[in-house]
């Protein structure tokens, strides 16, 4: 092939250089166009980027345009334009296709974040590789590492050619260690000490080894936040002219230490001379003026100014003005050090909600979510109602995350659609446990609790357990929205069979059937009241003789057949108040949950008693991201009898006693080992024989007693727990809503307030521990351990390992408990 003219052009060539290269006979009429080197790009697609057709006259300028147009297609990395007679020949080298992208050595940046950054530059698998952007990507990533104090970091892009014009792209990271802050100096402060000003800084230096929450690594973004904190410190105290004049960040030669200096001008304090409201307040001027915290004569406070703006915006939002504009204009008088504040209010148009939509719910029906939404379609848009709706859905145990957004409707400046975006989590919980003890033998338990049955929001539970001493089964059902206004309806059917002798508590067997129903009424967003009615049928047999239980048995025992089984029925009514301000249904990190209940049997029941119980959980976040939190739990209970039978006061049936010990109450203790023990009294051997041969019992002071190994419970209970919720090691932050680790300490006791222990303290004890140790209500037991909870495909699961702590001489402080698969 003979070429009369050769024109080679690069991406950065200028028109002038092309003209020089094509000097001479550079203009000609194109009779044909030939494109060589195409592999994946179709000829037709390439021709669309060539601004030359057959019959056109071309010159160096037209060739420059052609080359630029081909490069703009992003398909080619090299282009040559040649002339063969009157044929225009275009040779191209296509950009290689990215076969794989590998990240190696990145710890501070996740793979997902890196890929998201690359997507912005169209660097993804299957796309052509533009090598010209790799350098900017490398430099951008280095700048990120520098901003977090890693000045020795390096990022290298490695391209490995593959067959068929493909490449592997590998980003190799050498992050190095972050530079620690050696010192932070504030220069120019005379009114406040460095210690006062640095107290609220997120960046710290010279911290104690145990202060693991402090941030000692330099981060540019965090420093900007601390400078804003410093400015707010002065502005909130009236120093309106405060300014951070300059910032110096110096690095040690080894690049492992940072010295920060902030040069400030404090200025003088300013007081508010006047506060003026300007604009349309929709007739609420009087109310807004009364509640404004800004008062003439007081020091200027930036926090109060910001609060005032937010308050007015939120207040107007209650009436459908969702996008108001509230601006504070200060008029500063430097002579008398005063400032006049003018609040300009523009409420905008009243906004209405056209539709409320839900995204992300693959299991839960829209109707179930809509039941928790208090914002109605067709009404004013209220941010308060939307936040309340979000909080209500977040407290559902089958919702992991809930967010909302308002979308303006094109062509409608007074209407929006509300989009709720939810992320579901397994709505069912499975609990299974296995245990073995020298007394309890093999124990099994299993249960299923479905909080969102078939996506309807209804709760159905089935629990079955069996150990050597007890068998039980329970079926429960609750419809939280039995009516449209939030009235709930539920019911429970339960059966249990208990063998006290196998449990080594006190000798008795019991069978219990019960059926109950409850109905609940919402008071407001956080409070609810429930009413219940439960019928129970209890049969006791194979009784043992213990001092605490004899008083109860005596009310029903047949003197002609004292060992015959006894049975009684009861109809128990209850009322309960509950309040929840938790930020989530599962794994909450803030807010509280409280429940107080009172139940009492009706007078026509065979036994008359009452019980009251209080449960409270309180979460206190320790960090801004709430991954560190403190949880305190308290459980209090008291019960007793009322009325009398045959002139004898009724007492709480011992089968209704509170018990403690085990994973649900005091972790680290075996089941039912905390609280009063059963007392068996044996008469002394000093019997008196009368002359006629009749024997009379001796003095009771010579009697003896023995204690049961486990507690028979009591009518009063106090339990508490303190937990430190920590980030779970080796678990990504994005999974913090699915996995939780906590270090806990439990404390509590159960006692009997109606039984008189004093008369037994002087008797002879046969083995075991002192009676007083189990009758003293002030002697609390405690345990400590670690717990890991997670959301599995079967629902919430828990693993815990705990140890009983030694409280007194004779306590078994070597007992450990291990639980897995238990619901929480």
Tab-separated table of N, CA, C and O in Angstrom, residues 100-104 156-160 168-172:
chain	number	residue	atom	x	y	z
A	100	UNK	N	-11.397	-7.347	35.897
A	100	UNK	CA	-11.534	-7.509	37.345
A	100	UNK	C	-10.910	-6.307	38.034
A	100	UNK	O	-9.947	-5.720	37.530
A	101	UNK	N	-11.476	-5.917	39.176
A	101	UNK	CA	-10.927	-4.826	39.981
A	101	UNK	C	-10.615	-5.381	41.363
A	101	UNK	O	-11.495	-5.946	42.020
A	102	UNK	N	-9.388	-5.220	41.801
A	102	UNK	CA	-8.934	-5.788	43.064
A	102	UNK	C	-8.433	-4.659	43.956
A	102	UNK	O	-7.690	-3.776	43.502
A	103	UNK	N	-8.845	-4.679	45.226
A	103	UNK	CA	-8.347	-3.732	46.224
A	103	UNK	C	-7.514	-4.514	47.226
A	103	UNK	O	-7.971	-5.524	47.777
A	104	UNK	N	-6.320	-4.041	47.475
A	104	UNK	CA	-5.407	-4.771	48.366
A	104	UNK	C	-4.765	-3.788	49.343
A	104	UNK	O	-4.207	-2.766	48.930
A	156	UNK	N	-1.111	2.850	44.504
A	156	UNK	CA	-0.549	2.539	43.189
A	156	UNK	C	-1.552	1.721	42.403
A	156	UNK	O	-2.102	0.735	42.911
A	157	UNK	N	-1.787	2.152	41.155
A	157	UNK	CA	-2.657	1.399	40.250
A	157	UNK	C	-1.802	0.494	39.387
A	157	UNK	O	-0.882	0.949	38.699
A	158	UNK	N	-2.077	-0.783	39.408
A	158	UNK	CA	-1.310	-1.787	38.646
A	158	UNK	C	-2.239	-2.390	37.601
A	158	UNK	O	-3.322	-2.906	37.931
A	159	UNK	N	-1.812	-2.325	36.341
A	159	UNK	CA	-2.614	-2.846	35.235
A	159	UNK	C	-1.929	-4.103	34.704
A	159	UNK	O	-0.761	-4.071	34.312
A	160	UNK	N	-2.639	-5.201	34.692
A	160	UNK	CA	-2.109	-6.473	34.202
A	160	UNK	C	-2.830	-6.849	32.918
A	160	UNK	O	-4.044	-7.123	32.946
A	168	UNK	N	-6.621	-6.668	34.135
A	168	UNK	CA	-6.966	-6.648	35.553
A	168	UNK	C	-6.444	-5.346	36.143
A	168	UNK	O	-5.284	-4.974	35.910
A	169	UNK	N	-7.295	-4.660	36.909
A	169	UNK	CA	-6.901	-3.414	37.564
A	169	UNK	C	-6.786	-3.679	39.055
A	169	UNK	O	-7.753	-4.099	39.703
A	170	UNK	N	-5.624	-3.404	39.602
A	170	UNK	CA	-5.381	-3.622	41.029
A	170	UNK	C	-4.943	-2.308	41.660
A	170	UNK	O	-3.996	-1.667	41.205
A	171	UNK	N	-5.646	-1.909	42.700
A	171	UNK	CA	-5.262	-0.737	43.473
A	171	UNK	C	-4.575	-1.220	44.739
A	171	UNK	O	-5.206	-1.838	45.606
A	172	UNK	N	-3.288	-0.944	44.837
A	172	UNK	CA	-2.477	-1.397	45.958
A	172	UNK	C	-2.311	-0.255	46.955
A	172	UNK	O	-1.833	0.826	46.604
